[in-house]
Short mmCIF file of N, CA and C in Angstrom, two decimals:
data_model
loop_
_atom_site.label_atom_id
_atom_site.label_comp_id
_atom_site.label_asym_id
_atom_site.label_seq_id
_atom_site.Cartn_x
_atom_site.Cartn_y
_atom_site.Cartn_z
N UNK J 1 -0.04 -18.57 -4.75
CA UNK J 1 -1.01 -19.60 -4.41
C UNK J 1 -1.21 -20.53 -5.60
N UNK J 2 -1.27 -21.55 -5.49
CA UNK J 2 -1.45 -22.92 -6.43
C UNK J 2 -3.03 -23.47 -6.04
N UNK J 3 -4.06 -24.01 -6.93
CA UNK J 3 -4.80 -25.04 -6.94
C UNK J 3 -4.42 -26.11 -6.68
N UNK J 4 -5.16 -26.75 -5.80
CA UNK J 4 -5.27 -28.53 -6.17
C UNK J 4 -5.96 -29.40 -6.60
N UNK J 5 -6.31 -30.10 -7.00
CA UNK J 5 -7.13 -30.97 -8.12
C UNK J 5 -8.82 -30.56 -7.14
N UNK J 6 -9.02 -30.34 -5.98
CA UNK J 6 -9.72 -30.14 -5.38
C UNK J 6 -10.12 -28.72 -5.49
N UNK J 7 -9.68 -27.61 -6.57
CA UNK J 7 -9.86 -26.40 -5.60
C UNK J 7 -9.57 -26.14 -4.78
N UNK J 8 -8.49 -26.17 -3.46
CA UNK J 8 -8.45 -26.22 -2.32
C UNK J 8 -6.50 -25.10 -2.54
N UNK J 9 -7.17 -23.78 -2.43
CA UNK J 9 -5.40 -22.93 -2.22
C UNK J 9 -4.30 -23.28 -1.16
N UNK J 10 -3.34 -23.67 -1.66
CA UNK J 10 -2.55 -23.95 -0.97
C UNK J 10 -0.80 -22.75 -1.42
N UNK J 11 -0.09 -22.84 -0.21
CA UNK J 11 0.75 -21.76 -0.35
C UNK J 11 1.87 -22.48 -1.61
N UNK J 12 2.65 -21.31 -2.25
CA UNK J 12 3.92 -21.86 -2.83
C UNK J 12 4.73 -21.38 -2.49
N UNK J 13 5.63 -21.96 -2.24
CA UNK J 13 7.00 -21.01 -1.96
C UNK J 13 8.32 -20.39 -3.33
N UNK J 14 7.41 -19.38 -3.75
CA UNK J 14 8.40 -18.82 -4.20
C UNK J 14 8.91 -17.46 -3.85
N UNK J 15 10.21 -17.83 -4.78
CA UNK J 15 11.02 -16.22 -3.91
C UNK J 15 11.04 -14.75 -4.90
N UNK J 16 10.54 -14.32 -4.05
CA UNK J 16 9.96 -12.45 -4.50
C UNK J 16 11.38 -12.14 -5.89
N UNK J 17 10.37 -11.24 -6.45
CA UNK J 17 11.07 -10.80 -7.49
C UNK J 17 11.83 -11.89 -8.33
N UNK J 18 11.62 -13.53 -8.53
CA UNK J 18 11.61 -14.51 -9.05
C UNK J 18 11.71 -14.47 -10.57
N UNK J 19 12.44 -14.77 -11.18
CA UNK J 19 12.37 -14.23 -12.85
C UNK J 19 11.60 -15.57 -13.51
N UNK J 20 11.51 -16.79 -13.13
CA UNK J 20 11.25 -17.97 -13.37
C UNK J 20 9.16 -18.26 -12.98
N UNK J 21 8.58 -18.71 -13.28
CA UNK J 21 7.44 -18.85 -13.60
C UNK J 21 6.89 -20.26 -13.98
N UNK J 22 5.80 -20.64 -12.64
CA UNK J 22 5.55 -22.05 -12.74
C UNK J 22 4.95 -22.29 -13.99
N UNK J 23 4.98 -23.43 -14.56
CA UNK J 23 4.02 -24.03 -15.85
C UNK J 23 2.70 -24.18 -15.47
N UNK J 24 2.25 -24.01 -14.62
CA UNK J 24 0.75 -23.72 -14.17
C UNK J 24 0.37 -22.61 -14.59
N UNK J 25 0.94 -21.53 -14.32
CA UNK J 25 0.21 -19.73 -14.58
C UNK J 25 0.99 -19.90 -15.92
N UNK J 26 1.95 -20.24 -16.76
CA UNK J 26 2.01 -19.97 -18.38
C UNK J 26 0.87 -20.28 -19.44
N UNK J 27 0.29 -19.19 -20.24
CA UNK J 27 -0.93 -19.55 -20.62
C UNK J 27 -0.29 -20.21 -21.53
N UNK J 28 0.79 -20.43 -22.15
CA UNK J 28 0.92 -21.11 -23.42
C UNK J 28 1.49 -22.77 -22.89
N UNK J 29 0.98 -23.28 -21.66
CA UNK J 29 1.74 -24.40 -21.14
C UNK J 29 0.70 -25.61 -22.27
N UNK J 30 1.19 -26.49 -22.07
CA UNK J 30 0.99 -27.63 -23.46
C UNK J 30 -0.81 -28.60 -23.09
N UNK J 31 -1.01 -28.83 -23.88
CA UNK J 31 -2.59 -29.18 -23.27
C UNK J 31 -3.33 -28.34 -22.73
N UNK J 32 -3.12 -26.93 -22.09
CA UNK J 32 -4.19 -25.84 -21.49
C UNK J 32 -5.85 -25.81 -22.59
N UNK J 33 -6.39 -25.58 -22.59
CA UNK J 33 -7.37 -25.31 -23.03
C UNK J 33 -7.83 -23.91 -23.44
N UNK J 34 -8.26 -23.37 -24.53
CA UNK J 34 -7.94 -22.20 -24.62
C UNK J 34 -9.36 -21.40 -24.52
N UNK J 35 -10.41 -22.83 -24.31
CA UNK J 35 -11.97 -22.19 -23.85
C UNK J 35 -11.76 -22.33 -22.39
N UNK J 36 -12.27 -21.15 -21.50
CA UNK J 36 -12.89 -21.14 -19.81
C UNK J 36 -14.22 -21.49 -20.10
N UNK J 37 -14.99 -22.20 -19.91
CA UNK J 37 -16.01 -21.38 -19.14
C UNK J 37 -16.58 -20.64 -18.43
N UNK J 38 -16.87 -19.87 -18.14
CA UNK J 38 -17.87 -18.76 -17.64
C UNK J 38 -17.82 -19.31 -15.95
N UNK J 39 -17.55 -18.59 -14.76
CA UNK J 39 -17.90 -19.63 -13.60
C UNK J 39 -17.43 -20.77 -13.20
N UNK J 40 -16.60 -21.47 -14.11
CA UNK J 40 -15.34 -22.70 -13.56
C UNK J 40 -14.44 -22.23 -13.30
N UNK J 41 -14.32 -22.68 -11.93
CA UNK J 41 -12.62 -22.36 -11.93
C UNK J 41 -11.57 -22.96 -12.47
N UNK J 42 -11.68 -24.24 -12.82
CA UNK J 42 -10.75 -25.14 -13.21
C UNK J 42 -10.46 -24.82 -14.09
N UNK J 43 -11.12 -24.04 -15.44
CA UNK J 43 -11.17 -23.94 -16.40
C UNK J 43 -11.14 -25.40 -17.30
N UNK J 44 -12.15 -26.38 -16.77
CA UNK J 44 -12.36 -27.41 -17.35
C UNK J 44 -13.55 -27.14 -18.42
N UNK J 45 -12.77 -27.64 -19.89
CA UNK J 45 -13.97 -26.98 -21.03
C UNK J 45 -15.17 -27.98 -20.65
N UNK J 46 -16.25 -27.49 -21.16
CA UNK J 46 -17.97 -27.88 -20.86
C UNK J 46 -18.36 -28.35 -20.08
N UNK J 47 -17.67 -28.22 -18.81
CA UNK J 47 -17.80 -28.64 -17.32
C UNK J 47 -19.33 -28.72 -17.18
N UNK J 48 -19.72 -26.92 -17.02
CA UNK J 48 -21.29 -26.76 -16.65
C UNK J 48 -22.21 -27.25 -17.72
N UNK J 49 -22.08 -27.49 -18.81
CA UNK J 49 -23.25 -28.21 -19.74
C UNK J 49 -22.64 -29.79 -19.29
N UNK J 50 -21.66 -30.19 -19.40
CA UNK J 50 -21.01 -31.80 -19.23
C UNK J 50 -22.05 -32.21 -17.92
N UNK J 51 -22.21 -31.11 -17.15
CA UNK J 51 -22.70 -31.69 -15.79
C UNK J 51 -24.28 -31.10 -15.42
N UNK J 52 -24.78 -30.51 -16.69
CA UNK J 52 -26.24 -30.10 -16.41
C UNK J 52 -27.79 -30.79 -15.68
N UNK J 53 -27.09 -31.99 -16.23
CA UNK J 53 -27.80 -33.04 -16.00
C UNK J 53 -27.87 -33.15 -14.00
N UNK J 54 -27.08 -32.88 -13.21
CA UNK J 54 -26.62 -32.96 -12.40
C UNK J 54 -27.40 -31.43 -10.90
N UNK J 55 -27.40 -30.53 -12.28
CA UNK J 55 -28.28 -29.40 -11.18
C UNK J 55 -29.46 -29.23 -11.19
N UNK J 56 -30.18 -29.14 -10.06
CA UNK J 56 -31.54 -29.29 -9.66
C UNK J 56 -31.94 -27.83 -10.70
N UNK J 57 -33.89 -27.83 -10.70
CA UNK J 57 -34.40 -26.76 -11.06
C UNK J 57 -34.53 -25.77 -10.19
N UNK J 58 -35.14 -24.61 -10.79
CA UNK J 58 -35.24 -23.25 -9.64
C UNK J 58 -36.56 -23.65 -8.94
N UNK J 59 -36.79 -23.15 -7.08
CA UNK J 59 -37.87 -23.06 -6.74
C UNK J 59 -38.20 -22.04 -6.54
N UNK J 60 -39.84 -21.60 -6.72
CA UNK J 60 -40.46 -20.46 -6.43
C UNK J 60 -39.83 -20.15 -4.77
N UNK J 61 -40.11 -18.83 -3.97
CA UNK J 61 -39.87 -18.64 -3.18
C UNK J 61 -41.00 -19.51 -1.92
N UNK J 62 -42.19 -19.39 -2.26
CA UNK J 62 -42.81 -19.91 -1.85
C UNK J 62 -43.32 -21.43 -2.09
N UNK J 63 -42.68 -22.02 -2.89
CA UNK J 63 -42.37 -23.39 -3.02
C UNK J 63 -41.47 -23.95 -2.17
N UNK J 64 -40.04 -23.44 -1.97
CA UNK J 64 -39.17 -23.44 -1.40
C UNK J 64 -39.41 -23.55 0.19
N UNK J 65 -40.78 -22.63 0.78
CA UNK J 65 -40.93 -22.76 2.23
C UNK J 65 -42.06 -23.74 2.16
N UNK J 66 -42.46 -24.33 1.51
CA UNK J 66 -43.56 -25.61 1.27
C UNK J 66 -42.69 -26.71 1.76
N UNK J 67 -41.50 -26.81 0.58
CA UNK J 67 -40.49 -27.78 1.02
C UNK J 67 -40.03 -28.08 2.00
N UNK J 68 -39.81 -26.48 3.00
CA UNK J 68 -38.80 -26.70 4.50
C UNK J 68 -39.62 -27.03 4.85
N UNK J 69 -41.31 -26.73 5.09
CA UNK J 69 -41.95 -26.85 5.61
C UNK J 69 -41.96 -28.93 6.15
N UNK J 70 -41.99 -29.47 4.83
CA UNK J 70 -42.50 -30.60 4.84
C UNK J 70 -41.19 -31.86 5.31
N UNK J 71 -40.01 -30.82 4.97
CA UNK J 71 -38.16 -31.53 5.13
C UNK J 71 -38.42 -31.75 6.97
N UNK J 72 -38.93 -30.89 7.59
CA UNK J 72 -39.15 -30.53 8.62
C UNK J 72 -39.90 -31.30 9.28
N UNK J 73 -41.00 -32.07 9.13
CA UNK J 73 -41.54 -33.35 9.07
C UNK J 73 -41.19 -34.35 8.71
N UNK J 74 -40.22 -34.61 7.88
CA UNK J 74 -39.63 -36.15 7.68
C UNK J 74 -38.40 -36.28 8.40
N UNK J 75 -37.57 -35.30 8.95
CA UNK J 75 -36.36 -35.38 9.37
C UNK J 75 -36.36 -36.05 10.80
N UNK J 76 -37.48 -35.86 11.56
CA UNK J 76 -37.80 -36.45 12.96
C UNK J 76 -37.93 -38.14 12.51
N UNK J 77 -38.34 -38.16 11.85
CA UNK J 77 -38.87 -39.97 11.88
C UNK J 77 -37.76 -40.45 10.62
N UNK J 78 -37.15 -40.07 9.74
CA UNK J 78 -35.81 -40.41 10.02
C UNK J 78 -34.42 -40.75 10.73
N UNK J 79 -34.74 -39.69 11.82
CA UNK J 79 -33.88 -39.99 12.76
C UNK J 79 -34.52 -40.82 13.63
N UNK J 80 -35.56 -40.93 13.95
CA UNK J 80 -35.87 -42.16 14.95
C UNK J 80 -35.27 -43.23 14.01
N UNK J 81 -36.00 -43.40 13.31
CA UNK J 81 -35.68 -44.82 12.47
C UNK J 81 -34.44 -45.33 12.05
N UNK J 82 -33.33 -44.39 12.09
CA UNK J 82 -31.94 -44.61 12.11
C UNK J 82 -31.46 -45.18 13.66
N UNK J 83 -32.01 -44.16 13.88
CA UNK J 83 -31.50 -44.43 15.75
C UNK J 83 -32.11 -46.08 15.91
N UNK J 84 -33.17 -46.38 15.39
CA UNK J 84 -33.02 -48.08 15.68
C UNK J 84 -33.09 -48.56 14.49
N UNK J 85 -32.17 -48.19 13.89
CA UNK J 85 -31.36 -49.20 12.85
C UNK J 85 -32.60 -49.96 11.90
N UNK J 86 -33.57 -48.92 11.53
CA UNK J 86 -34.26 -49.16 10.58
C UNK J 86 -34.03 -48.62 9.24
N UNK J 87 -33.52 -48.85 8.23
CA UNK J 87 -32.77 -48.12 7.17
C UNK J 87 -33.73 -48.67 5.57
N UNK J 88 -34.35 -49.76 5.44
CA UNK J 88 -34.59 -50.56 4.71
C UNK J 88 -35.72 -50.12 3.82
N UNK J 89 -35.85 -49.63 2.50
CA UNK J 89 -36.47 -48.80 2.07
C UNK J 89 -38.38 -49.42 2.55
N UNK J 90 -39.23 -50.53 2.58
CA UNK J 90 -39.71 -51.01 3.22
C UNK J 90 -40.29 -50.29 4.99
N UNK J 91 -39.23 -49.98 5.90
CA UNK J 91 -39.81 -49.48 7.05
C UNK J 91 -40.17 -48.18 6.65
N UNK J 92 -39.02 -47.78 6.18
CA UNK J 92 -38.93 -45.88 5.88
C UNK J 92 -40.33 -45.51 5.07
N UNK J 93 -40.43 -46.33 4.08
CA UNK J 93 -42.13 -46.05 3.41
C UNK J 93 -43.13 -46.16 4.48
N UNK J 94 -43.21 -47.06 5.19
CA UNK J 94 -44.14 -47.16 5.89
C UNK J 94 -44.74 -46.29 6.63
N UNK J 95 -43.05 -45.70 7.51
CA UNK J 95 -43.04 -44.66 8.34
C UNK J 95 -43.52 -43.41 7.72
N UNK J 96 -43.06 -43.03 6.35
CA UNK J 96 -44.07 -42.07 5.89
C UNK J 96 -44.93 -41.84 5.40
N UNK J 97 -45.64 -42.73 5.24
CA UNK J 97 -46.68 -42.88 4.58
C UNK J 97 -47.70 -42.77 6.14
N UNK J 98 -47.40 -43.20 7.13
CA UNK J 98 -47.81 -42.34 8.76
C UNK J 98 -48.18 -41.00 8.61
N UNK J 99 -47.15 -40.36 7.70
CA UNK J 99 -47.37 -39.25 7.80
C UNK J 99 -48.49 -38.15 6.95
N UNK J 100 -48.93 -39.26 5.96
CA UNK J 100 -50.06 -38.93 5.05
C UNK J 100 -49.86 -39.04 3.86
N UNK J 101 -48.70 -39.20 3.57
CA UNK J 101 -48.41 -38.96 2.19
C UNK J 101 -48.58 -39.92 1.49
N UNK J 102 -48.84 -39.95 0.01
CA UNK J 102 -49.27 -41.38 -1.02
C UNK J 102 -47.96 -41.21 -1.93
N UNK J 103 -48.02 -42.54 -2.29
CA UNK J 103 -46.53 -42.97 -2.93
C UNK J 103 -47.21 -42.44 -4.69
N UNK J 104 -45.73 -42.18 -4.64
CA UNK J 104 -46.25 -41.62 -6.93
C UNK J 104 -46.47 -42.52 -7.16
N UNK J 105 -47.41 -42.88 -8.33
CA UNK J 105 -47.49 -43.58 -9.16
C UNK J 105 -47.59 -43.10 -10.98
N UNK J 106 -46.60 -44.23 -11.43
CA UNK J 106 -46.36 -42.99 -13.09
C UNK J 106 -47.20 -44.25 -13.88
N UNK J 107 -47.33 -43.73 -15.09
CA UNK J 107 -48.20 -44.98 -16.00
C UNK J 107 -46.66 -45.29 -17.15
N UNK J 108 -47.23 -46.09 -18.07
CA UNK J 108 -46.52 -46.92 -19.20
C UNK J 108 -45.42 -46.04 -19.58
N UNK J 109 -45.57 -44.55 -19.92
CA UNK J 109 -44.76 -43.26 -20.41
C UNK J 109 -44.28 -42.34 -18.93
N UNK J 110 -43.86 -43.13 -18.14
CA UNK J 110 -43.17 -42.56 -16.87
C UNK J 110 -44.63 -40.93 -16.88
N UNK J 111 -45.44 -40.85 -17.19
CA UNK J 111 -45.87 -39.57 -16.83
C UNK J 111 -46.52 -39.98 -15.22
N UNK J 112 -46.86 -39.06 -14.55
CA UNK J 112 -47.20 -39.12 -12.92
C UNK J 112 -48.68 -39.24 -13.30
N UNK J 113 -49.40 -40.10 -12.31
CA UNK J 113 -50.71 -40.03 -12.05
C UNK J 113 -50.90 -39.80 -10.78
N UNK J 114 -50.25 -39.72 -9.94
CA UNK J 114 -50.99 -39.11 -8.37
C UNK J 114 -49.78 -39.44 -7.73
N UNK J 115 -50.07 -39.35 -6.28
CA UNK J 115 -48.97 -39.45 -5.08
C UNK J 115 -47.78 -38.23 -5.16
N UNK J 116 -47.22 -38.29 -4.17
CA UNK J 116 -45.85 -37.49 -3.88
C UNK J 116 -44.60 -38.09 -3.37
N UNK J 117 -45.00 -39.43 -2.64
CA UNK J 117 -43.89 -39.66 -2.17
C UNK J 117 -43.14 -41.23 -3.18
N UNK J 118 -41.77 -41.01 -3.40
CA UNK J 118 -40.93 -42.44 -3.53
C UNK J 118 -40.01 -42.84 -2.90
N UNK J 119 -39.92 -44.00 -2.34
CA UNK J 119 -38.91 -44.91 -1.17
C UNK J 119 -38.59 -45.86 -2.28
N UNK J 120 -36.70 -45.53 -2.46
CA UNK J 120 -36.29 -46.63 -3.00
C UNK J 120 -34.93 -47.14 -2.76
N UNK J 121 -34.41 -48.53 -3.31
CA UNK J 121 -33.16 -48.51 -2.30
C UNK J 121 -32.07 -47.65 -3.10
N UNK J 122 -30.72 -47.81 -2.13
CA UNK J 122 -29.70 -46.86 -2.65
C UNK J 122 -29.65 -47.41 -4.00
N UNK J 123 -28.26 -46.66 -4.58
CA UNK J 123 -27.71 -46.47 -5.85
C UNK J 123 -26.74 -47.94 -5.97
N UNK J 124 -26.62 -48.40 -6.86
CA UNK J 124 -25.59 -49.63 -6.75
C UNK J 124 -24.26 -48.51 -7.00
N UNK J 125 -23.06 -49.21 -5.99
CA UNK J 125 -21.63 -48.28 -6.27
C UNK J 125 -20.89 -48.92 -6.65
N UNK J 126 -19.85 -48.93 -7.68
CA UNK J 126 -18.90 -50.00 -8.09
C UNK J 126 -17.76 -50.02 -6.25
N UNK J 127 -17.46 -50.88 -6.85
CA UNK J 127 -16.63 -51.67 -5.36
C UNK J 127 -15.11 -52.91 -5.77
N UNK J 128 -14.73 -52.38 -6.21
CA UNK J 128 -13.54 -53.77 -6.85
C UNK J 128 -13.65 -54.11 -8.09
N UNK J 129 -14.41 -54.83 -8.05
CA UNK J 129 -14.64 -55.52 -9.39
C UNK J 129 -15.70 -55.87 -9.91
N UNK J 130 -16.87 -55.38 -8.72
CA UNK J 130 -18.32 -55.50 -8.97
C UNK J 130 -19.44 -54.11 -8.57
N UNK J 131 -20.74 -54.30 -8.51
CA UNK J 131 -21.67 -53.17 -8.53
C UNK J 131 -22.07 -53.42 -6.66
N UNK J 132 -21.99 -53.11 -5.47
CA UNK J 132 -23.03 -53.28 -4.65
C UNK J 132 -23.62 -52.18 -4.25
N UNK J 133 -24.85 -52.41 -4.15
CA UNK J 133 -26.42 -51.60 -3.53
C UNK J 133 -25.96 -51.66 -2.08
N UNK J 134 -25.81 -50.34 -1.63
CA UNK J 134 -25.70 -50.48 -0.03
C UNK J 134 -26.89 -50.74 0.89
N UNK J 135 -26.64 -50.49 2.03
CA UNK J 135 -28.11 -51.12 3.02
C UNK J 135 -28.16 -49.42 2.93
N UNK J 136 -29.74 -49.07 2.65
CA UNK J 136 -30.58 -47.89 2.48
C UNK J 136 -31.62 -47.19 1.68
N UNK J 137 -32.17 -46.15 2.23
CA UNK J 137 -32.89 -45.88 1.27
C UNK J 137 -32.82 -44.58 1.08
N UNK J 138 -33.81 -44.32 -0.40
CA UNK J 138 -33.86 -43.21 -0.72
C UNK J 138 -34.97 -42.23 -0.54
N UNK J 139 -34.73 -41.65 -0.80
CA UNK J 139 -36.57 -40.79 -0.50
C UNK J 139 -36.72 -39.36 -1.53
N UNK J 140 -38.12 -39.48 -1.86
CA UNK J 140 -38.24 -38.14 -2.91
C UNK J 140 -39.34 -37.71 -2.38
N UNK J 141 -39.70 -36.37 -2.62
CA UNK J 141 -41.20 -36.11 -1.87
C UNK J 141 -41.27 -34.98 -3.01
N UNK J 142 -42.58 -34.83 -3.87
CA UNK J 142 -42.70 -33.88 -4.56
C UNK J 142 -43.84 -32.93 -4.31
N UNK J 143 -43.46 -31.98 -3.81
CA UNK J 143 -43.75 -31.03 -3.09
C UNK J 143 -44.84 -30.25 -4.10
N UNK J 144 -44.13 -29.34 -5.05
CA UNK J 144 -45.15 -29.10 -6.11
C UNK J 144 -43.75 -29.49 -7.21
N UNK J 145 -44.71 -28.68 -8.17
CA UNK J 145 -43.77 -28.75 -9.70
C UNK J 145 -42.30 -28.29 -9.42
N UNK J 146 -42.20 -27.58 -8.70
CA UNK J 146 -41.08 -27.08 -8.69
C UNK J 146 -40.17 -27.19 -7.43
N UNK J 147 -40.83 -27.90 -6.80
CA UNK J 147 -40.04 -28.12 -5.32
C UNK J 147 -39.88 -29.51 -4.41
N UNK J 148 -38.83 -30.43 -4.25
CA UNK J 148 -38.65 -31.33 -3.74
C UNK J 148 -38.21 -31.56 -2.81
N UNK J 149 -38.38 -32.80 -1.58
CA UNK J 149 -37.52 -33.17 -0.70
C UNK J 149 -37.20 -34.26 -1.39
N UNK J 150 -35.34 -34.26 -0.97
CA UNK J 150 -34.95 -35.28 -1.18
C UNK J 150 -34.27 -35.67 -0.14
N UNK J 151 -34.12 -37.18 0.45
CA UNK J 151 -33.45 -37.66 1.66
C UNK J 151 -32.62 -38.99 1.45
N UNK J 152 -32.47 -39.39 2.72
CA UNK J 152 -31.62 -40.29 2.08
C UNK J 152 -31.62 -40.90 4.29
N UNK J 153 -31.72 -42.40 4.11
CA UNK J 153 -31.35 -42.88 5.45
C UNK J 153 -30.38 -43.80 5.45
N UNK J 154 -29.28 -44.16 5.98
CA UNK J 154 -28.19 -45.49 5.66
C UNK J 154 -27.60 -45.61 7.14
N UNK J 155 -26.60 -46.72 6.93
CA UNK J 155 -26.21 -47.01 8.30
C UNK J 155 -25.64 -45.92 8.57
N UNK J 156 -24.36 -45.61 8.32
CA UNK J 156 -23.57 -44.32 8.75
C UNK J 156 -24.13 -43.26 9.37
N UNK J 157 -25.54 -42.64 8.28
CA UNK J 157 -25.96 -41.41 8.50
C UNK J 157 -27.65 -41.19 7.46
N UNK J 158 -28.12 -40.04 8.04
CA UNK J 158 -29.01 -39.73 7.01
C UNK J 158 -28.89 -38.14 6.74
N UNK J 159 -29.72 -37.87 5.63
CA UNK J 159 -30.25 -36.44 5.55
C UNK J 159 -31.36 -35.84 4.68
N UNK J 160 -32.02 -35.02 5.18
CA UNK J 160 -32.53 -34.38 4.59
C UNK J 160 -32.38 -32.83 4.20
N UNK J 161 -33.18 -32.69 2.76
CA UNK J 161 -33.05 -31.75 2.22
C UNK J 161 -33.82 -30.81 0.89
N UNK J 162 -34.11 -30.17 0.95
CA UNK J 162 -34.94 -29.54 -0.47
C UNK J 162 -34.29 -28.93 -1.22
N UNK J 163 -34.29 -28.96 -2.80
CA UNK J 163 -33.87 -28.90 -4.21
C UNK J 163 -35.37 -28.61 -5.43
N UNK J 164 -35.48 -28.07 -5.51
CA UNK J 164 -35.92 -28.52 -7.39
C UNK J 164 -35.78 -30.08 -7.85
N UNK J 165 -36.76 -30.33 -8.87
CA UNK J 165 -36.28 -31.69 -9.53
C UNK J 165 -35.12 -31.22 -10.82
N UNK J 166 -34.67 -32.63 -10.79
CA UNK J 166 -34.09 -32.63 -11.95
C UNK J 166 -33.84 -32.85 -12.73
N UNK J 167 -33.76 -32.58 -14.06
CA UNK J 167 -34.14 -32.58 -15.76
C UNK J 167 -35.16 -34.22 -15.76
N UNK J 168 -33.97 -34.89 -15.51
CA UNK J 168 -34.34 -36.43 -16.30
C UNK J 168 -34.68 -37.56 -15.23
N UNK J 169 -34.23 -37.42 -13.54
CA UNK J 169 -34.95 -37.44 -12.44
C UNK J 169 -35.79 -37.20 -11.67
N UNK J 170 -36.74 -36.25 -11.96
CA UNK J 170 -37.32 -35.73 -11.21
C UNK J 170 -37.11 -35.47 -9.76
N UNK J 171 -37.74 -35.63 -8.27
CA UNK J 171 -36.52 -35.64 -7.14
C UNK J 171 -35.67 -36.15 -7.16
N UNK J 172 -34.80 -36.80 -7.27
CA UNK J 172 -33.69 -37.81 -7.11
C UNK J 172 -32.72 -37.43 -8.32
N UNK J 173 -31.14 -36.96 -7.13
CA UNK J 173 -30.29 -36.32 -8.08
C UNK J 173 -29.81 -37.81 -8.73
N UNK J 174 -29.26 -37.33 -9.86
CA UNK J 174 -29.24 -38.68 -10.96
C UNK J 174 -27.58 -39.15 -10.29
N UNK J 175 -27.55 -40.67 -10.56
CA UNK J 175 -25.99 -40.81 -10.33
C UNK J 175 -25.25 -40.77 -11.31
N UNK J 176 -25.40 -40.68 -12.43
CA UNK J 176 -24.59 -40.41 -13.56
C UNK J 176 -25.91 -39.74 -14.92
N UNK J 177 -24.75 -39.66 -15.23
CA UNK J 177 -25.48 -39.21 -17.22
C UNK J 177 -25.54 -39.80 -18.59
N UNK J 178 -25.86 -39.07 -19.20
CA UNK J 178 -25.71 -39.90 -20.25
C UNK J 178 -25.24 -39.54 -21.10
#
C-alpha cells in the first residue's frame, strides 16, 4: 500500500518476494525527515504545532450539550433563510437575533463586554489574481467559555456546528496564521 498526498491508501502492484524496494519505504531516501511527529501520518515535521493555531479548545461535557442544545435552534432558520436565498450577513443577524440572542460587543483591547452572538461576511479567497469575499455569512455564538456554535450560510450550502473557541479567534476557525 502507498499514500497519496491526501492520505488516501491506494494499492501497489508489486510482485511477492520482490528483492527491489520503493524509495518511499527507504528510510534513508534523500530529503526524508528524520523527526515524526507523534500522531502525523505524513510524517510532516511540526505539522501539529505549525497548525495549532487551527484546533478548537476542549468543551466541558456539559458545555458541549449547551452548544447542541442551541446549534439546534439556529439550524432551522438557517435553512429557511437559505431556502429563500437569504445569505447576506445583515438578514441572518436579524433572523437571530429573533431568536434572543445579543450581538458581542468587545471594547478598544478586543476584551468582550456582553452579547454572544457575531454575523459576519465570509472570508476573502484568493481567486486568480485577486482576493474575493463570497456572497455569505458567518456566524459565532458563544455559548459559554468553553463552548461555541459556529455556522456558516452561502449560496451552495450552509452548516452548523459546535467546537470550542480558538486560541486567537475565539468562535471563528481562523483562515490562516501567523
Amino acid at each position: 500500500m502507498s499514500l497519496t498526498a491526501c492520505g488516501e491508501q491506494r494499492g501497489t502492484d508489486v510482485v511477492a518476494n520482490s528483492s527491489t524496494t520503493s524509495p518511499s519505504s527507504s528510510s534513508s531516501s534523500p530529503g526524508a525527515s528524520p523527526y515524526v511527529e507523534p500522531g502525523i501520518v505524513d510524517g510532516a515535521p511540526h505539522h501539529g504545532d505549525n497548525n495549532a493555531y487551527r484546533r478548537s479548545g476542549e468543551m466541558s461535557a456539559a458545555s458541549a450539550k449547551d452548544a447542541q442544545k442551541e446549534a439546534d435552534r439556529i439550524e432551522p432558520v438557517l435553512k429557511r433563510l437559505w431556502g429563500q436565498k437569504k445569505w447576506d450577513p445583515k438578514s441572518v443577524r436579524a433572523a437571530l437575533l429573533e431568536l434572543g440572542y445579543e450581538e458581542e460587543r468587545t471594547g478598544p483591547k478586543g476584551e468582550r463586554l456582553g452579547g454572544t452572538l457575531t454575523v459576519r461576511k465570509m472570508y476573502p479567497r484568493y481567486k486568480t489574481d485577486h482576493n474575493v469575499t463570497p456572497e455569505g455569512a458567518l456566524i459565532g455564538l458563544r455559548v459559554h467559555d468553553d463552548a461555541c456554535v459556529t455556522a456558516f450560510v452561502q449560496k451552495t450550502n450552509f452548516e452548523v456546528r459546535t467546537n470550542g473557541p480558538f486560541m486567537e479567534s475565539g468562535c471563528f476557525e481562523p483562515p490562516y496564521g501567523h
